[in-house]
Short mmCIF file of C-alpha atoms and ligand atoms in Angstrom, two decimals:
data_model
loop_
_atom_site.label_atom_id
_atom_site.label_comp_id
_atom_site.label_asym_id
_atom_site.label_seq_id
_atom_site.Cartn_x
_atom_site.Cartn_y
_atom_site.Cartn_z
CA MET P 314 -88.94 -64.00 -262.96
CA PHE P 315 -90.16 -67.15 -261.21
CA ASP P 316 -94.04 -66.65 -260.54
CA TYR P 317 -93.93 -66.84 -256.62
CA ASP P 318 -97.53 -65.85 -256.34
CA ALA P 319 -98.38 -68.88 -258.66
CA GLU P 320 -96.19 -71.20 -256.50
CA MET P 321 -98.00 -69.86 -253.38
CA GLN P 322 -101.46 -70.19 -254.55
CA PHE P 323 -102.50 -72.95 -252.25
CA TYR P 324 -100.99 -71.26 -249.22
CA ARG P 325 -102.74 -68.03 -250.06
CA PRO P 326 -106.18 -68.70 -248.30
CA HIS P 327 -104.64 -70.35 -245.29
CA PHE P 328 -102.53 -67.25 -244.76
CA GLN P 329 -105.32 -64.69 -245.27
CA ALA P 330 -107.56 -66.61 -242.87
CA ALA P 331 -104.82 -66.70 -240.29
CA CYS P 332 -104.04 -62.96 -240.66
CA ALA P 333 -107.66 -62.18 -239.84
CA VAL P 334 -107.27 -58.49 -240.75
CA ARG P 335 -109.49 -55.89 -239.27
CA ALA P 336 -110.74 -52.75 -240.82
CA GLU P 337 -108.88 -50.64 -238.11
CA ASP P 338 -105.64 -52.40 -238.47
CA ARG P 339 -102.28 -50.80 -239.30
CA VAL P 340 -100.51 -53.64 -240.97
CA LEU P 341 -96.84 -54.31 -241.54
CA ASP P 342 -95.83 -56.95 -244.23
CA VAL P 343 -92.32 -58.04 -243.59
CA GLY P 344 -90.26 -59.25 -246.73
CA CYS P 345 -93.33 -58.12 -248.70
CA GLY P 346 -91.66 -59.24 -251.98
CA GLY P 347 -94.00 -58.72 -254.91
CA GLY P 348 -96.60 -57.40 -252.53
CA GLN P 349 -99.49 -60.08 -252.99
CA THR P 350 -99.99 -60.44 -249.22
CA THR P 351 -99.58 -56.67 -248.83
CA ARG P 352 -102.41 -56.13 -251.25
CA ASP P 353 -104.58 -59.01 -249.65
CA ALA P 354 -104.13 -57.31 -246.24
CA ALA P 355 -105.15 -53.84 -247.72
CA ALA P 356 -108.38 -54.97 -248.94
CA ASP P 357 -109.38 -55.27 -245.27
CA ALA P 358 -106.95 -52.87 -243.39
CA ALA P 359 -106.74 -49.34 -242.85
CA ARG P 360 -103.33 -49.17 -244.06
CA VAL P 361 -100.42 -51.37 -244.91
CA LEU P 362 -96.77 -50.90 -244.98
CA GLY P 363 -94.70 -53.34 -247.12
CA VAL P 364 -91.00 -53.57 -246.21
CA ASP P 365 -88.43 -55.41 -248.23
CA LEU P 366 -84.84 -55.41 -248.82
CA SER P 367 -84.87 -55.86 -252.45
CA GLU P 368 -85.69 -52.88 -254.62
CA ARG P 369 -86.27 -55.29 -257.68
CA MET P 370 -88.99 -56.89 -255.60
CA LEU P 371 -90.54 -53.52 -254.53
CA GLU P 372 -90.51 -52.32 -258.18
CA HIS P 373 -92.72 -55.36 -258.93
CA ALA P 374 -94.97 -54.46 -255.93
CA ARG P 375 -95.44 -50.90 -256.98
CA ARG P 376 -96.82 -51.87 -260.36
CA GLN P 377 -100.17 -52.41 -258.52
CA PRO P 378 -100.54 -49.42 -256.42
CA LEU P 379 -103.40 -49.09 -253.89
CA PRO P 380 -104.30 -45.86 -251.92
CA ASN P 381 -103.70 -47.42 -248.36
CA VAL P 382 -100.60 -49.17 -249.19
CA THR P 383 -96.86 -47.88 -249.13
CA TYR P 384 -93.55 -49.55 -249.55
CA LEU P 385 -90.29 -49.25 -247.77
CA LEU P 386 -86.93 -50.30 -248.94
CA ALA P 387 -85.32 -51.16 -245.56
CA ASP P 388 -83.93 -53.94 -243.30
CA ALA P 389 -86.81 -55.24 -241.31
CA ALA P 390 -84.33 -56.50 -238.75
CA THR P 391 -83.05 -53.13 -237.66
CA TYR P 392 -85.26 -50.39 -239.17
CA ASP P 393 -86.96 -48.08 -236.73
CA PHE P 394 -90.66 -48.55 -237.29
CA GLU P 395 -93.66 -46.80 -236.22
CA SER P 396 -96.46 -48.77 -234.29
CA PHE P 397 -98.56 -51.37 -235.78
CA ASP P 398 -101.62 -53.51 -234.89
CA LEU P 399 -100.55 -56.41 -236.89
CA ILE P 400 -97.36 -57.70 -238.28
CA ILE P 401 -97.49 -60.31 -241.12
CA SER P 402 -95.02 -62.19 -243.29
CA ARG P 403 -95.41 -65.01 -245.77
CA PHE P 404 -91.94 -66.63 -245.90
CA GLY P 405 -90.20 -63.36 -245.23
CA VAL P 406 -88.99 -63.77 -241.63
CA MET P 407 -86.60 -66.85 -241.78
CA PHE P 408 -83.64 -64.99 -243.24
CA PHE P 409 -82.33 -62.75 -240.48
CA GLU P 410 -78.99 -63.30 -239.15
CA ASP P 411 -79.75 -62.38 -235.70
CA LEU P 412 -83.20 -63.93 -235.25
CA VAL P 413 -83.59 -62.80 -231.66
CA GLY P 414 -82.48 -59.25 -232.53
CA ALA P 415 -84.77 -59.04 -235.53
CA PHE P 416 -87.92 -60.45 -233.74
CA THR P 417 -87.12 -57.86 -230.80
CA ASN P 418 -87.02 -55.13 -233.36
CA LEU P 419 -90.46 -56.49 -234.87
CA ARG P 420 -92.11 -56.77 -231.49
CA ARG P 421 -91.08 -53.02 -230.57
CA ALA P 422 -93.04 -52.21 -233.71
CA LEU P 423 -96.31 -53.65 -232.33
CA ARG P 424 -98.68 -51.59 -230.19
CA PRO P 425 -99.48 -53.44 -226.77
CA GLY P 426 -101.78 -56.14 -227.64
CA GLY P 427 -100.66 -56.24 -231.24
CA ARG P 428 -100.34 -59.52 -233.18
CA LEU P 429 -97.59 -61.32 -235.28
CA VAL P 430 -98.78 -63.93 -237.93
CA ALA P 431 -96.00 -65.33 -239.88
CA LEU P 432 -95.71 -68.40 -242.39
CA VAL P 433 -92.56 -70.11 -242.12
CA TRP P 434 -91.16 -73.53 -243.67
CA GLN P 435 -91.00 -76.50 -241.46
CA PRO P 436 -87.61 -78.37 -241.78
CA ARG P 437 -86.25 -79.28 -245.06
CA ALA P 438 -86.73 -83.07 -244.36
CA ASP P 439 -90.63 -82.50 -244.28
CA ASN P 440 -90.62 -80.38 -247.42
CA GLU P 441 -90.68 -82.54 -250.60
CA TRP P 442 -89.92 -79.53 -252.85
CA ALA P 443 -86.69 -78.80 -250.93
CA ARG P 444 -85.53 -82.34 -251.07
CA MET P 445 -86.43 -83.54 -254.50
CA ILE P 446 -85.07 -80.75 -256.76
CA PRO P 447 -81.58 -81.00 -255.18
CA GLU P 448 -81.80 -84.75 -255.14
CA ALA P 449 -82.67 -84.98 -258.87
CA ILE P 450 -79.74 -82.59 -259.77
CA GLY P 451 -77.53 -84.71 -257.41
CA GLY P 452 -76.50 -82.17 -255.01
CA THR P 453 -77.49 -80.45 -251.75
CA PHE P 454 -78.70 -76.84 -251.55
CA ARG P 455 -76.43 -74.99 -249.32
CA ASP P 456 -78.57 -72.07 -247.95
CA GLU P 457 -80.37 -73.57 -244.89
CA SER P 458 -81.81 -70.04 -244.05
CA PRO P 459 -85.41 -70.71 -245.42
CA PHE P 460 -85.74 -73.45 -242.73
CA ALA P 461 -84.10 -71.40 -239.80
CA LEU P 462 -87.45 -71.47 -238.09
CA GLY P 463 -88.34 -74.89 -238.90
CA SER P 464 -88.24 -76.21 -235.35
CA GLU P 465 -91.16 -75.33 -233.22
CA THR P 466 -89.28 -75.55 -229.98
CA VAL P 467 -86.32 -73.34 -231.23
CA THR P 468 -88.51 -70.76 -232.68
CA ARG P 469 -90.70 -70.56 -229.52
CA GLU P 470 -87.51 -69.82 -227.71
CA ILE P 471 -86.47 -67.27 -230.24
CA LEU P 472 -90.02 -65.46 -229.94
CA THR P 473 -89.94 -65.57 -226.10
CA ALA P 474 -86.29 -64.15 -225.97
CA ALA P 475 -87.51 -61.34 -228.29
CA GLY P 476 -90.43 -60.55 -225.84
CA PHE P 477 -93.34 -62.18 -227.55
CA ALA P 478 -95.93 -63.92 -225.39
CA GLY P 479 -98.29 -66.82 -226.23
CA SER P 480 -96.83 -68.15 -229.49
CA SER P 481 -98.94 -70.80 -231.18
CA PHE P 482 -97.89 -72.91 -234.15
CA THR P 483 -100.36 -74.48 -236.63
CA SER P 484 -98.89 -77.10 -239.22
CA VAL P 485 -100.22 -76.60 -242.71
CA ARG P 486 -99.24 -79.10 -245.42
CA GLU P 487 -99.95 -77.88 -248.91
CA ARG P 488 -98.96 -78.36 -252.45
CA LEU P 489 -96.60 -76.06 -254.08
CA TYR P 490 -97.11 -75.20 -257.86
CA TYR P 491 -94.00 -75.11 -260.21
CA GLY P 492 -95.86 -74.55 -263.53
CA ALA P 493 -98.65 -75.80 -265.85
CA ASP P 494 -96.52 -78.73 -267.20
CA ALA P 495 -93.21 -80.47 -266.68
CA GLU P 496 -91.46 -78.20 -269.40
CA THR P 497 -92.79 -74.89 -268.05
CA ALA P 498 -91.69 -76.21 -264.40
CA TYR P 499 -88.23 -77.16 -265.81
CA ASP P 500 -87.79 -73.60 -267.08
CA ASN P 501 -89.03 -72.10 -263.89
CA VAL P 502 -86.71 -74.28 -261.81
CA LEU P 503 -83.67 -73.27 -263.93
CA ARG P 504 -84.55 -69.64 -263.18
CA LEU P 505 -83.90 -70.22 -259.45
CA ARG P 506 -80.40 -69.31 -257.94
CA GLU P 507 -79.57 -72.58 -256.22
CA PRO P 508 -80.31 -75.13 -258.91
CA GLN P 509 -78.32 -72.87 -261.30
CA ALA P 510 -75.41 -72.82 -258.85
CA LEU P 511 -75.51 -76.80 -258.54
CA LEU P 512 -75.59 -77.14 -262.28
CA ALA P 513 -72.78 -74.77 -262.73
CA GLU P 514 -70.50 -76.86 -260.56
CA LEU P 515 -70.85 -79.84 -262.72
CA SER P 516 -68.82 -80.97 -265.88
CA PRO P 517 -71.03 -80.39 -269.18
CA VAL P 518 -71.71 -84.19 -269.38
CA ALA P 519 -72.78 -84.42 -265.78
CA ALA P 520 -74.95 -81.23 -265.92
CA GLU P 521 -76.71 -82.61 -268.87
CA LYS P 522 -77.43 -85.90 -266.92
CA ALA P 523 -78.59 -83.77 -264.00
CA ARG P 524 -80.89 -81.76 -266.26
CA GLU P 525 -82.44 -85.00 -267.65
CA ALA P 526 -82.97 -86.27 -264.10
CA LEU P 527 -84.62 -82.96 -263.01
CA ARG P 528 -86.80 -83.11 -266.30
CA ALA P 529 -87.94 -86.79 -265.15
CA THR P 530 -88.67 -85.52 -261.51
CA LEU P 531 -90.76 -82.61 -262.73
CA ALA P 532 -92.59 -85.02 -265.18
CA ALA P 533 -93.24 -87.41 -262.37
CA HIS P 534 -94.94 -84.45 -260.48
CA ASP P 535 -97.10 -83.41 -263.42
CA THR P 536 -100.59 -83.94 -262.17
CA GLY P 537 -102.45 -82.84 -265.45
CA ASN P 538 -103.31 -79.82 -263.18
CA GLY P 539 -99.89 -78.44 -262.84
CA VAL P 540 -96.56 -79.62 -261.43
CA LEU P 541 -96.99 -80.09 -257.69
CA PHE P 542 -94.74 -80.72 -254.88
CA ASP P 543 -95.57 -81.38 -251.23
CA SER P 544 -94.61 -78.94 -248.71
CA ALA P 545 -95.11 -78.22 -244.91
CA ALA P 546 -95.15 -74.82 -243.15
CA TRP P 547 -96.00 -73.42 -239.79
CA ILE P 548 -98.50 -70.58 -239.17
CA ILE P 549 -97.08 -68.85 -236.20
CA ARG P 550 -99.14 -66.61 -234.23
CA ALA P 551 -97.80 -64.37 -231.42
CA GLU P 552 -98.62 -61.41 -229.29
C1 SAM H 1066 -89.49 -65.78 -250.09
S1 SAM H 1066 -89.69 -64.20 -250.41
C2 SAM H 1066 -91.43 -63.79 -249.90
C3 SAM H 1066 -91.88 -62.73 -250.40
C4 SAM H 1066 -93.31 -62.27 -250.07
N1 SAM H 1066 -93.53 -62.29 -248.74
C5 SAM H 1066 -94.52 -63.24 -250.69
O1 SAM H 1066 -94.94 -64.16 -249.95
O2 SAM H 1066 -94.58 -63.05 -251.91
C6 SAM H 1066 -88.83 -63.39 -249.00
C7 SAM H 1066 -88.65 -61.89 -249.12
O3 SAM H 1066 -88.02 -61.46 -247.88
C8 SAM H 1066 -87.16 -60.35 -248.15
N2 SAM H 1066 -86.28 -60.05 -247.03
C9 SAM H 1066 -85.25 -61.00 -246.48
N3 SAM H 1066 -84.55 -60.62 -245.56
C10 SAM H 1066 -85.25 -59.23 -245.27
C11 SAM H 1066 -84.99 -58.35 -244.23
N4 SAM H 1066 -84.10 -58.39 -243.38
N5 SAM H 1066 -85.73 -57.22 -244.44
C12 SAM H 1066 -86.80 -57.04 -245.36
N6 SAM H 1066 -86.96 -58.02 -246.13
C13 SAM H 1066 -86.28 -59.01 -246.19
C14 SAM H 1066 -86.56 -60.87 -249.52
O4 SAM H 1066 -86.02 -59.67 -250.22
C15 SAM H 1066 -87.70 -61.47 -250.29
O5 SAM H 1066 -88.42 -60.52 -251.06
#
């Protein structure tokens, strides 16, 4: 499996600081994936519920159990949650089909005065990682859902329509880590669904050329301290 926690290592401290978890907080981690942010929150919180659609991701998360953490396999867009003081999400809230409906459901899961803190991608154009890899392969990734909350204006409207007040957006520009060296990064990228799909559409000769171009792009981003790409995200805070 692609090591998402390694990829996210430079975002981790930004997100932890933004969450500002308090000892009495009951926290919901939406789209918790392998659970790193769930565990980080649990280090300070009273208790944390990690929710994800993917049993495979939750299996991974459950490998590091903590007494104040539980995991739930559910669709956070529609699940009838109990009440929380804080909802957090690291790149887990952009994938809802009905964004207003899903955020309305999450707002209902907050006690009055509760907070939402979410990290989401800025538009694809501002994310080198999301441009360079498909460009190197010579195609376009079709899934735009990771960038669904990229526009501050549109996202503010979504949050307002969902009943959130006082949303604020803080821009974070950080490096994304793809692996210790270009070869490792190449193996990592080829494990991802979208590069695989693009390569599968090409003839064997074109696919080989695309692989070489991808290798060259990754080598060009090998800093000696890992293969790094620039990226841009929003930290959204809402009440
Ligand atoms: C990019 S991953 C981020 C995982 C995790 N937040 C992290 O930072 O390690 C997005 C996660 O959101 C989950 N997800 C997407 N839509 C969801 C939904 N409607 N309800 C619950 N989880 C969802 C996916 O299964 C995936 O694990």
